[in-house]
Amino acid sequence: MADDSFDLVGCLERVRRSDQVACRQLVEHLYPLVIRIVRSHLPRRVAEEDLAQDIFLKMFTRLGQYQGSVPFPHWVSRIAVTTCIDQLRAQKRRPEFRWADLSETEAEVLDNVLTDERDTLPGDAMAARELVYKLLDQLKPDDRLVIQLLDLEQMTIAEISARTGWNQTLVKVRAFRARRKLQKLFQELEKKEKS
Amino acid sequence: MNQFDRQWRKLTTKAREAGHDLEAAAPRGFAAQVVARSAVAPTMPPWMPFEYFAWRGLAVAAAFGVVAVASNFTGWATSTQTDAFSAADTVGELLELS
């Protein structure tokens, strides 16, 4: 969040008294946090603004349930994460990952990943990111989220646990399951490439 | 580190180089729009999740009830049929004796 001097407690008090100005200030204060989560876990064909609006609406409608046991931004980030996961669940996953689904640059990146023995990967970073997202689309939403936070955002298990509300063992289990699925996917892609 | 781990690490390292979109301030009018929508949205009271779980619990209990009745009903039907046959047999035996 950009503004560290923001009086969150005072603002929440005023929000509870239905102060419209405080409500707007709260949305503006939390927007960077929410939009970062939305952008990281945005399902295909969903506008980020719409999803962000849904998250803030849930925040306001459930405000009575907030007991203060966790910091308010953590509570909001959990709403954001569950809303994104619900959206990902609602959309149908592709039954099979195919080379034909990739753009030319993405296919080139994947080819380099599978064949190039060097530690650093040549090629386009944007294409690599798109490719990673396409591979992650093959995972269950919960597993996808864990891998994304671990490997792309480089969060620790404890940080993921705080953001999602899942215990650390569950996070580890989901990471293990996701990596196994990705490994299988890589093996299939290698086979298809060789044949 | 196995082959997959090495490949995946290479790919994600490259993907991270793309970075994130840094523009993060709320667009003009976004907050006002959200607040206007939330004003008409019904608020969820603190006990609402319990209500939700209570309905689910009730549905599960009802399902168990139906299964229990169905399984026991089959038992009753079988025992009634057995009783009818045994009664017939008894009458038959009595007739034969007489």
PDB file of C-alpha atoms in Angstrom:
ATOM      1  CA  MET A   1       0.000   0.000   0.000  1.00  0.00           C
ATOM      2  CA  ALA A   2       1.330   3.360  -0.967  1.00  0.00           C
ATOM      3  CA  ASP A   3       0.279   5.477   2.000  1.00  0.00           C
ATOM      4  CA  ASP A   4       1.746   4.264   5.305  1.00  0.00           C
ATOM      5  CA  SER A   5       0.305   7.193   7.248  1.00  0.00           C
ATOM      6  CA  PHE A   6      -3.259   6.141   6.444  1.00  0.00           C
ATOM      7  CA  ASP A   7      -5.368   5.779   9.611  1.00  0.00           C
ATOM      8  CA  LEU A   8      -6.946   2.417   8.867  1.00  0.00           C
ATOM      9  CA  VAL A   9      -8.539   1.929  12.288  1.00  0.00           C
ATOM     10  CA  GLY A  10     -10.149   5.348  12.243  1.00  0.00           C
ATOM     11  CA  CYS A  11     -11.273   4.867   8.669  1.00  0.00           C
ATOM     12  CA  LEU A  12     -12.898   1.523   9.532  1.00  0.00           C
ATOM     13  CA  GLU A  13     -14.729   3.140  12.425  1.00  0.00           C
ATOM     14  CA  ARG A  14     -16.160   5.752  10.074  1.00  0.00           C
ATOM     15  CA  VAL A  15     -17.004   3.093   7.464  1.00  0.00           C
ATOM     16  CA  ARG A  16     -18.991   1.243  10.132  1.00  0.00           C
ATOM     17  CA  ARG A  17     -20.930   4.444  10.721  1.00  0.00           C
ATOM     18  CA  SER A  18     -21.736   4.475   6.964  1.00  0.00           C
ATOM     19  CA  ASP A  19     -19.480   7.434   6.187  1.00  0.00           C
ATOM     20  CA  GLN A  20     -19.379   7.485   2.377  1.00  0.00           C
ATOM     21  CA  VAL A  21     -16.146   9.486   2.206  1.00  0.00           C
ATOM     22  CA  ALA A  22     -14.396   6.965   4.486  1.00  0.00           C
ATOM     23  CA  CYS A  23     -15.707   4.113   2.295  1.00  0.00           C
ATOM     24  CA  ARG A  24     -14.148   5.715  -0.776  1.00  0.00           C
ATOM     25  CA  GLN A  25     -10.877   6.329   1.065  1.00  0.00           C
ATOM     26  CA  LEU A  26     -10.785   2.701   2.190  1.00  0.00           C
ATOM     27  CA  VAL A  27     -11.298   1.455  -1.381  1.00  0.00           C
ATOM     28  CA  GLU A  28      -8.581   3.769  -2.697  1.00  0.00           C
ATOM     29  CA  HIS A  29      -6.215   2.696   0.075  1.00  0.00           C
ATOM     30  CA  LEU A  30      -6.722  -1.037  -0.485  1.00  0.00           C
ATOM     31  CA  TYR A  31      -6.922  -0.889  -4.288  1.00  0.00           C
ATOM     32  CA  PRO A  32      -3.181  -1.556  -4.923  1.00  0.00           C
ATOM     33  CA  LEU A  33      -3.296  -4.676  -2.719  1.00  0.00           C
ATOM     34  CA  VAL A  34      -6.477  -6.002  -4.316  1.00  0.00           C
ATOM     35  CA  ILE A  35      -5.521  -5.245  -7.918  1.00  0.00           C
ATOM     36  CA  ARG A  36      -2.143  -6.956  -7.408  1.00  0.00           C
ATOM     37  CA  ILE A  37      -3.891 -10.148  -6.288  1.00  0.00           C
ATOM     38  CA  VAL A  38      -6.442  -9.863  -9.099  1.00  0.00           C
ATOM     39  CA  ARG A  39      -3.745  -9.394 -11.749  1.00  0.00           C
ATOM     40  CA  SER A  40      -1.811 -12.384 -10.444  1.00  0.00           C
ATOM     41  CA  HIS A  41      -4.808 -14.700 -10.464  1.00  0.00           C
ATOM     42  CA  LEU A  42      -7.002 -13.271 -13.176  1.00  0.00           C
ATOM     43  CA  PRO A  43      -9.012 -15.918 -15.010  1.00  0.00           C
ATOM     44  CA  ARG A  44      -9.317 -15.713 -18.777  1.00  0.00           C
ATOM     45  CA  ARG A  45     -12.127 -13.548 -20.158  1.00  0.00           C
ATOM     46  CA  VAL A  46     -12.692 -11.729 -16.871  1.00  0.00           C
ATOM     47  CA  ALA A  47     -12.095  -7.989 -16.636  1.00  0.00           C
ATOM     48  CA  GLU A  48      -9.856  -7.072 -13.709  1.00  0.00           C
ATOM     49  CA  GLU A  49     -12.004  -4.065 -12.819  1.00  0.00           C
ATOM     50  CA  ASP A  50     -15.123  -6.236 -12.507  1.00  0.00           C
ATOM     51  CA  LEU A  51     -13.354  -8.725 -10.280  1.00  0.00           C
ATOM     52  CA  ALA A  52     -11.892  -5.936  -8.116  1.00  0.00           C
ATOM     53  CA  GLN A  53     -15.388  -4.452  -7.727  1.00  0.00           C
ATOM     54  CA  ASP A  54     -16.783  -7.823  -6.622  1.00  0.00           C
ATOM     55  CA  ILE A  55     -14.027  -8.125  -4.021  1.00  0.00           C
ATOM     56  CA  PHE A  56     -14.708  -4.671  -2.579  1.00  0.00           C
ATOM     57  CA  LEU A  57     -18.453  -5.344  -2.517  1.00  0.00           C
ATOM     58  CA  LYS A  58     -17.832  -8.544  -0.567  1.00  0.00           C
ATOM     59  CA  MET A  59     -15.586  -6.607   1.777  1.00  0.00           C
ATOM     60  CA  PHE A  60     -18.334  -4.089   2.560  1.00  0.00           C
ATOM     61  CA  THR A  61     -21.121  -6.654   2.883  1.00  0.00           C
ATOM     62  CA  ARG A  62     -19.042  -8.840   5.232  1.00  0.00           C
ATOM     63  CA  LEU A  63     -17.529  -6.053   7.270  1.00  0.00           C
ATOM     64  CA  GLY A  64     -19.702  -7.048  10.241  1.00  0.00           C
ATOM     65  CA  GLN A  65     -17.866 -10.375  10.359  1.00  0.00           C
ATOM     66  CA  TYR A  66     -14.429  -8.803  10.731  1.00  0.00           C
ATOM     67  CA  GLN A  67     -13.378  -9.366  14.341  1.00  0.00           C
ATOM     68  CA  GLY A  68      -9.857  -7.942  14.151  1.00  0.00           C
ATOM     69  CA  SER A  69      -8.106 -11.274  14.805  1.00  0.00           C
ATOM     70  CA  VAL A  70      -5.944 -10.720  11.697  1.00  0.00           C
ATOM     71  CA  PRO A  71      -4.797  -7.396  10.207  1.00  0.00           C
ATOM     72  CA  PHE A  72      -7.497  -5.889   8.000  1.00  0.00           C
ATOM     73  CA  PRO A  73      -5.414  -6.042   4.766  1.00  0.00           C
ATOM     74  CA  HIS A  74      -4.879  -9.796   5.375  1.00  0.00           C
ATOM     75  CA  TRP A  75      -8.607 -10.260   5.804  1.00  0.00           C
ATOM     76  CA  VAL A  76      -9.264  -8.387   2.551  1.00  0.00           C
ATOM     77  CA  SER A  77      -6.550 -10.307   0.711  1.00  0.00           C
ATOM     78  CA  ARG A  78      -8.228 -13.582   1.744  1.00  0.00           C
ATOM     79  CA  ILE A  79     -11.515 -12.334   0.296  1.00  0.00           C
ATOM     80  CA  ALA A  80      -9.637 -11.394  -2.883  1.00  0.00           C
ATOM     81  CA  VAL A  81      -7.943 -14.790  -3.131  1.00  0.00           C
ATOM     82  CA  THR A  82     -11.158 -16.773  -2.573  1.00  0.00           C
ATOM     83  CA  THR A  83     -13.048 -14.612  -5.072  1.00  0.00           C
ATOM     84  CA  CYS A  84     -10.369 -15.223  -7.710  1.00  0.00           C
ATOM     85  CA  ILE A  85     -10.369 -18.967  -6.964  1.00  0.00           C
ATOM     86  CA  ASP A  86     -14.170 -19.084  -7.280  1.00  0.00           C
ATOM     87  CA  GLN A  87     -13.885 -17.384 -10.686  1.00  0.00           C
ATOM     88  CA  LEU A  88     -11.177 -19.819 -11.784  1.00  0.00           C
ATOM     89  CA  ARG A  89     -13.339 -22.743 -10.671  1.00  0.00           C
ATOM     90  CA  ALA A  90     -16.297 -21.368 -12.585  1.00  0.00           C
ATOM     91  CA  GLN A  91     -14.422 -21.330 -15.870  1.00  0.00           C
ATOM     92  CA  LYS A  92     -13.869 -24.590 -17.628  1.00  0.00           C
ATOM     93  CA  ARG A  93     -10.310 -25.885 -17.765  1.00  0.00           C
ATOM     94  CA  ARG A  94      -8.933 -26.998 -21.125  1.00  0.00           C
ATOM     95  CA  PRO A  95      -8.913 -30.777 -21.262  1.00  0.00           C
ATOM     96  CA  GLU A  96      -5.499 -30.985 -22.847  1.00  0.00           C
ATOM     97  CA  PHE A  97      -2.494 -28.734 -23.289  1.00  0.00           C
ATOM     98  CA  ARG A  98      -1.349 -28.652 -26.907  1.00  0.00           C
ATOM     99  CA  TRP A  99       1.620 -27.184 -28.740  1.00  0.00           C
ATOM    100  CA  ALA A 100      -0.890 -25.788 -31.229  1.00  0.00           C
ATOM    101  CA  ASP A 101      -2.345 -23.518 -28.516  1.00  0.00           C
ATOM    102  CA  LEU A 102       0.933 -21.657 -28.173  1.00  0.00           C
ATOM    103  CA  SER A 103       2.017 -18.577 -30.084  1.00  0.00           C
ATOM    104  CA  GLU A 104       5.244 -18.767 -32.084  1.00  0.00           C
ATOM    105  CA  THR A 105       7.301 -17.079 -29.341  1.00  0.00           C
ATOM    106  CA  GLU A 106       5.733 -19.182 -26.583  1.00  0.00           C
ATOM    107  CA  ALA A 107       6.494 -22.369 -28.525  1.00  0.00           C
ATOM    108  CA  GLU A 108      10.060 -21.174 -28.975  1.00  0.00           C
ATOM    109  CA  VAL A 109      10.414 -20.561 -25.222  1.00  0.00           C
ATOM    110  CA  LEU A 110       8.989 -23.985 -24.426  1.00  0.00           C
ATOM    111  CA  ASP A 111      11.295 -25.614 -26.940  1.00  0.00           C
ATOM    112  CA  ASN A 112      14.258 -23.889 -25.280  1.00  0.00           C
ATOM    113  CA  VAL A 113      13.080 -25.012 -21.839  1.00  0.00           C
ATOM    114  CA  LEU A 114      12.868 -28.626 -22.952  1.00  0.00           C
ATOM    115  CA  THR A 115      16.014 -28.818 -25.035  1.00  0.00           C
ATOM    116  CA  ASP A 116      18.457 -26.093 -23.994  1.00  0.00           C
ATOM    117  CA  GLU A 117      20.892 -27.331 -21.354  1.00  0.00           C
ATOM    118  CA  ARG A 118      22.017 -23.880 -20.278  1.00  0.00           C
ATOM    119  CA  ASP A 119      20.863 -22.535 -16.910  1.00  0.00           C
ATOM    120  CA  THR A 120      19.609 -19.238 -18.293  1.00  0.00           C
ATOM    121  CA  LEU A 121      16.874 -19.237 -20.839  1.00  0.00           C
ATOM    122  CA  PRO A 122      17.167 -17.153 -23.995  1.00  0.00           C
ATOM    123  CA  GLY A 123      14.073 -15.548 -25.509  1.00  0.00           C
ATOM    124  CA  ASP A 124      11.180 -13.268 -24.678  1.00  0.00           C
ATOM    125  CA  ALA A 125      10.273 -12.788 -20.971  1.00  0.00           C
ATOM    126  CA  MET A 126       6.667 -11.801 -21.772  1.00  0.00           C
ATOM    127  CA  ALA A 127       6.236 -14.983 -23.817  1.00  0.00           C
ATOM    128  CA  ALA A 128       7.713 -16.976 -20.936  1.00  0.00           C
ATOM    129  CA  ARG A 129       5.186 -15.414 -18.557  1.00  0.00           C
ATOM    130  CA  GLU A 130       2.290 -16.151 -20.907  1.00  0.00           C
ATOM    131  CA  LEU A 131       3.524 -19.722 -21.267  1.00  0.00           C
ATOM    132  CA  VAL A 132       3.707 -20.149 -17.492  1.00  0.00           C
ATOM    133  CA  TYR A 133       0.120 -18.877 -17.154  1.00  0.00           C
ATOM    134  CA  LYS A 134      -1.060 -21.306 -19.839  1.00  0.00           C
ATOM    135  CA  LEU A 135       0.638 -24.180 -18.040  1.00  0.00           C
ATOM    136  CA  LEU A 136      -0.844 -23.059 -14.720  1.00  0.00           C
ATOM    137  CA  ASP A 137      -4.306 -23.029 -16.318  1.00  0.00           C
ATOM    138  CA  GLN A 138      -4.043 -26.812 -16.389  1.00  0.00           C
ATOM    139  CA  LEU A 139      -3.930 -27.005 -12.601  1.00  0.00           C
ATOM    140  CA  LYS A 140      -6.722 -26.924 -10.055  1.00  0.00           C
ATOM    141  CA  PRO A 141      -7.319 -23.319  -8.936  1.00  0.00           C
ATOM    142  CA  ASP A 142      -6.027 -23.897  -5.382  1.00  0.00           C
ATOM    143  CA  ASP A 143      -2.874 -25.656  -6.622  1.00  0.00           C
ATOM    144  CA  ARG A 144      -2.333 -23.017  -9.274  1.00  0.00           C
ATOM    145  CA  LEU A 145      -2.504 -20.276  -6.693  1.00  0.00           C
ATOM    146  CA  VAL A 146       0.107 -21.905  -4.475  1.00  0.00           C
ATOM    147  CA  ILE A 147       2.570 -22.441  -7.325  1.00  0.00           C
ATOM    148  CA  GLN A 148       2.040 -18.930  -8.594  1.00  0.00           C
ATOM    149  CA  LEU A 149       2.740 -17.422  -5.191  1.00  0.00           C
ATOM    150  CA  LEU A 150       5.716 -19.708  -4.564  1.00  0.00           C
ATOM    151  CA  ASP A 151       7.466 -19.668  -7.918  1.00  0.00           C
ATOM    152  CA  LEU A 152       6.409 -16.407  -9.548  1.00  0.00           C
ATOM    153  CA  GLU A 153       5.939 -14.098  -6.593  1.00  0.00           C
ATOM    154  CA  GLN A 154       8.592 -15.947  -4.547  1.00  0.00           C
ATOM    155  CA  MET A 155       6.563 -15.852  -1.359  1.00  0.00           C
ATOM    156  CA  THR A 156       7.440 -18.145   1.548  1.00  0.00           C
ATOM    157  CA  ILE A 157       5.134 -20.905   2.794  1.00  0.00           C
ATOM    158  CA  ALA A 158       4.332 -18.776   5.863  1.00  0.00           C
ATOM    159  CA  GLU A 159       3.437 -15.760   3.721  1.00  0.00           C
ATOM    160  CA  ILE A 160       1.186 -17.880   1.498  1.00  0.00           C
ATOM    161  CA  SER A 161      -0.465 -19.291   4.592  1.00  0.00           C
ATOM    162  CA  ALA A 162      -1.132 -15.762   5.864  1.00  0.00           C
ATOM    163  CA  ARG A 163      -2.534 -14.587   2.553  1.00  0.00           C
ATOM    164  CA  THR A 164      -4.779 -17.560   1.886  1.00  0.00           C
ATOM    165  CA  GLY A 165      -5.706 -18.657   5.398  1.00  0.00           C
ATOM    166  CA  TRP A 166      -4.619 -22.251   4.594  1.00  0.00           C
ATOM    167  CA  ASN A 167      -2.319 -23.943   7.082  1.00  0.00           C
ATOM    168  CA  GLN A 168       1.312 -24.491   6.095  1.00  0.00           C
ATOM    169  CA  THR A 169       0.965 -28.265   5.657  1.00  0.00           C
ATOM    170  CA  LEU A 170      -1.902 -27.755   3.239  1.00  0.00           C
ATOM    171  CA  VAL A 171       0.146 -25.224   1.268  1.00  0.00           C
ATOM    172  CA  LYS A 172       3.023 -27.740   1.016  1.00  0.00           C
ATOM    173  CA  VAL A 173       0.675 -30.529  -0.067  1.00  0.00           C
ATOM    174  CA  ARG A 174      -0.849 -28.317  -2.762  1.00  0.00           C
ATOM    175  CA  ALA A 175       2.599 -27.263  -3.994  1.00  0.00           C
ATOM    176  CA  PHE A 176       3.711 -30.892  -4.171  1.00  0.00           C
ATOM    177  CA  ARG A 177       0.551 -31.922  -6.046  1.00  0.00           C
ATOM    178  CA  ALA A 178       0.867 -29.019  -8.485  1.00  0.00           C
ATOM    179  CA  ARG A 179       4.534 -29.726  -9.225  1.00  0.00           C
ATOM    180  CA  ARG A 180       3.761 -33.386  -9.870  1.00  0.00           C
ATOM    181  CA  LYS A 181       1.025 -32.433 -12.342  1.00  0.00           C
ATOM    182  CA  LEU A 182       3.337 -29.949 -14.071  1.00  0.00           C
ATOM    183  CA  GLN A 183       6.078 -32.571 -14.260  1.00  0.00           C
ATOM    184  CA  LYS A 184       3.658 -34.951 -15.958  1.00  0.00           C
ATOM    185  CA  LEU A 185       2.680 -32.196 -18.365  1.00  0.00           C
ATOM    186  CA  PHE A 186       6.315 -31.518 -19.220  1.00  0.00           C
ATOM    187  CA  GLN A 187       6.933 -35.218 -19.844  1.00  0.00           C
ATOM    188  CA  GLU A 188       3.952 -35.383 -22.211  1.00  0.00           C
ATOM    189  CA  LEU A 189       5.136 -32.271 -24.049  1.00  0.00           C
ATOM    190  CA  GLU A 190       8.631 -33.724 -24.414  1.00  0.00           C
ATOM    191  CA  LYS A 191       7.176 -36.924 -25.840  1.00  0.00           C
ATOM    192  CA  LYS A 192       5.054 -34.979 -28.326  1.00  0.00           C
ATOM    193  CA  GLU A 193       8.036 -32.887 -29.339  1.00  0.00           C
ATOM    194  CA  LYS A 194      10.208 -35.953 -29.974  1.00  0.00           C
ATOM    195  CA  SER A 195       7.515 -37.760 -31.960  1.00  0.00           C
TER     196      SER A 195
ATOM    197  CA  MET B   1      17.439 -31.297  -8.477  1.00  0.00           C
ATOM    198  CA  ASN B   2      15.747 -33.354 -11.166  1.00  0.00           C
ATOM    199  CA  GLN B   3      15.291 -32.408 -14.798  1.00  0.00           C
ATOM    200  CA  PHE B   4      11.770 -31.038 -14.333  1.00  0.00           C
ATOM    201  CA  ASP B   5      12.799 -28.830 -11.388  1.00  0.00           C
ATOM    202  CA  ARG B   6      15.625 -27.366 -13.474  1.00  0.00           C
ATOM    203  CA  GLN B   7      13.342 -26.726 -16.455  1.00  0.00           C
ATOM    204  CA  TRP B   8      10.577 -25.202 -14.331  1.00  0.00           C
ATOM    205  CA  ARG B   9      13.040 -22.969 -12.466  1.00  0.00           C
ATOM    206  CA  LYS B  10      14.490 -21.735 -15.770  1.00  0.00           C
ATOM    207  CA  LEU B  11      11.026 -20.948 -17.110  1.00  0.00           C
ATOM    208  CA  THR B  12       9.758 -19.156 -13.997  1.00  0.00           C
ATOM    209  CA  THR B  13      12.992 -17.159 -13.679  1.00  0.00           C
ATOM    210  CA  LYS B  14      12.498 -15.955 -17.224  1.00  0.00           C
ATOM    211  CA  ALA B  15       8.793 -15.266 -16.598  1.00  0.00           C
ATOM    212  CA  ARG B  16       9.638 -13.129 -13.559  1.00  0.00           C
ATOM    213  CA  GLU B  17      11.815 -10.916 -15.764  1.00  0.00           C
ATOM    214  CA  ALA B  18       8.614  -9.716 -17.428  1.00  0.00           C
ATOM    215  CA  GLY B  19       7.631  -8.096 -14.106  1.00  0.00           C
ATOM    216  CA  HIS B  20       4.210  -6.811 -13.183  1.00  0.00           C
ATOM    217  CA  ASP B  21       2.147  -3.947 -14.409  1.00  0.00           C
ATOM    218  CA  LEU B  22       3.153  -1.187 -11.993  1.00  0.00           C
ATOM    219  CA  GLU B  23       0.126   1.069 -12.378  1.00  0.00           C
ATOM    220  CA  ALA B  24      -1.853   0.340  -9.254  1.00  0.00           C
ATOM    221  CA  ALA B  25      -3.847   3.448  -8.339  1.00  0.00           C
ATOM    222  CA  ALA B  26      -7.614   3.118  -8.505  1.00  0.00           C
ATOM    223  CA  PRO B  27      -9.018   4.513 -11.749  1.00  0.00           C
ATOM    224  CA  ARG B  28     -11.040   7.716 -11.521  1.00  0.00           C
ATOM    225  CA  GLY B  29     -14.548   7.054 -10.225  1.00  0.00           C
ATOM    226  CA  PHE B  30     -13.844   3.442  -9.258  1.00  0.00           C
ATOM    227  CA  ALA B  31     -14.184   3.980  -5.495  1.00  0.00           C
ATOM    228  CA  ALA B  32     -17.374   6.030  -5.899  1.00  0.00           C
ATOM    229  CA  GLN B  33     -18.873   3.319  -8.104  1.00  0.00           C
ATOM    230  CA  VAL B  34     -18.041   0.574  -5.586  1.00  0.00           C
ATOM    231  CA  VAL B  35     -19.448   2.600  -2.680  1.00  0.00           C
ATOM    232  CA  ALA B  36     -22.649   3.344  -4.620  1.00  0.00           C
ATOM    233  CA  ARG B  37     -23.100  -0.362  -5.393  1.00  0.00           C
ATOM    234  CA  SER B  38     -22.356  -1.409  -1.828  1.00  0.00           C
ATOM    235  CA  ALA B  39     -24.974   1.034  -0.533  1.00  0.00           C
ATOM    236  CA  VAL B  40     -27.716  -0.966  -2.272  1.00  0.00           C
ATOM    237  CA  ALA B  41     -26.180  -4.390  -1.587  1.00  0.00           C
ATOM    238  CA  PRO B  42     -27.567  -6.184   1.487  1.00  0.00           C
ATOM    239  CA  THR B  43     -25.046  -6.490   4.318  1.00  0.00           C
ATOM    240  CA  MET B  44     -24.206  -9.942   5.622  1.00  0.00           C
ATOM    241  CA  PRO B  45     -24.668 -10.214   9.398  1.00  0.00           C
ATOM    242  CA  PRO B  46     -21.961 -11.971  11.484  1.00  0.00           C
ATOM    243  CA  TRP B  47     -24.069 -15.121  11.967  1.00  0.00           C
ATOM    244  CA  MET B  48     -24.662 -15.541   8.225  1.00  0.00           C
ATOM    245  CA  PRO B  49     -21.924 -18.187   7.708  1.00  0.00           C
ATOM    246  CA  PHE B  50     -23.461 -20.271  10.522  1.00  0.00           C
ATOM    247  CA  GLU B  51     -26.820 -20.006   8.810  1.00  0.00           C
ATOM    248  CA  TYR B  52     -25.207 -21.210   5.594  1.00  0.00           C
ATOM    249  CA  PHE B  53     -23.603 -24.192   7.337  1.00  0.00           C
ATOM    250  CA  ALA B  54     -26.858 -24.926   9.188  1.00  0.00           C
ATOM    251  CA  TRP B  55     -28.714 -25.231   5.876  1.00  0.00           C
ATOM    252  CA  ARG B  56     -25.998 -27.526   4.528  1.00  0.00           C
ATOM    253  CA  GLY B  57     -26.143 -29.557   7.740  1.00  0.00           C
ATOM    254  CA  LEU B  58     -29.898 -29.846   7.436  1.00  0.00           C
ATOM    255  CA  ALA B  59     -29.584 -31.035   3.825  1.00  0.00           C
ATOM    256  CA  VAL B  60     -27.009 -33.671   4.799  1.00  0.00           C
ATOM    257  CA  ALA B  61     -29.172 -34.828   7.736  1.00  0.00           C
ATOM    258  CA  ALA B  62     -32.203 -35.096   5.431  1.00  0.00           C
ATOM    259  CA  ALA B  63     -30.173 -37.163   2.941  1.00  0.00           C
ATOM    260  CA  PHE B  64     -29.088 -39.511   5.750  1.00  0.00           C
ATOM    261  CA  GLY B  65     -32.718 -39.768   6.882  1.00  0.00           C
ATOM    262  CA  VAL B  66     -33.907 -40.756   3.397  1.00  0.00           C
ATOM    263  CA  VAL B  67     -31.153 -43.370   3.065  1.00  0.00           C
ATOM    264  CA  ALA B  68     -31.965 -44.772   6.519  1.00  0.00           C
ATOM    265  CA  VAL B  69     -35.701 -45.012   5.764  1.00  0.00           C
ATOM    266  CA  ALA B  70     -35.053 -46.569   2.352  1.00  0.00           C
ATOM    267  CA  SER B  71     -32.713 -49.217   3.717  1.00  0.00           C
ATOM    268  CA  ASN B  72     -35.012 -50.070   6.643  1.00  0.00           C
ATOM    269  CA  PHE B  73     -38.112 -50.082   4.443  1.00  0.00           C
ATOM    270  CA  THR B  74     -36.527 -52.829   2.354  1.00  0.00           C
ATOM    271  CA  GLY B  75     -35.988 -54.746   5.581  1.00  0.00           C
ATOM    272  CA  TRP B  76     -39.631 -54.287   6.628  1.00  0.00           C
ATOM    273  CA  ALA B  77     -40.912 -55.350   3.231  1.00  0.00           C
ATOM    274  CA  THR B  78     -38.789 -58.510   3.295  1.00  0.00           C
ATOM    275  CA  SER B  79     -39.805 -59.368   6.839  1.00  0.00           C
ATOM    276  CA  THR B  80     -43.515 -58.814   5.996  1.00  0.00           C
ATOM    277  CA  GLN B  81     -43.233 -61.100   2.999  1.00  0.00           C
ATOM    278  CA  THR B  82     -41.463 -63.726   5.099  1.00  0.00           C
ATOM    279  CA  ASP B  83     -44.191 -63.490   7.717  1.00  0.00           C
ATOM    280  CA  ALA B  84     -46.907 -63.940   5.064  1.00  0.00           C
ATOM    281  CA  PHE B  85     -45.221 -67.025   3.687  1.00  0.00           C
ATOM    282  CA  SER B  86     -44.611 -68.497   7.083  1.00  0.00           C
ATOM    283  CA  ALA B  87     -48.271 -67.860   8.003  1.00  0.00           C
ATOM    284  CA  ALA B  88     -49.384 -69.624   4.832  1.00  0.00           C
ATOM    285  CA  ASP B  89     -47.098 -72.474   5.604  1.00  0.00           C
ATOM    286  CA  THR B  90     -48.494 -72.763   9.093  1.00  0.00           C
ATOM    287  CA  VAL B  91     -52.049 -72.896   7.783  1.00  0.00           C
ATOM    288  CA  GLY B  92     -51.011 -75.462   5.232  1.00  0.00           C
ATOM    289  CA  GLU B  93     -49.367 -77.544   7.883  1.00  0.00           C
ATOM    290  CA  LEU B  94     -52.485 -77.324  10.056  1.00  0.00           C
ATOM    291  CA  LEU B  95     -54.695 -78.361   7.139  1.00  0.00           C
ATOM    292  CA  GLU B  96     -52.413 -81.262   6.362  1.00  0.00           C
ATOM    293  CA  LEU B  97     -52.536 -82.363   9.993  1.00  0.00           C
ATOM    294  CA  SER B  98     -56.295 -82.214  10.065  1.00  0.00           C
TER     295      SER B  98
END
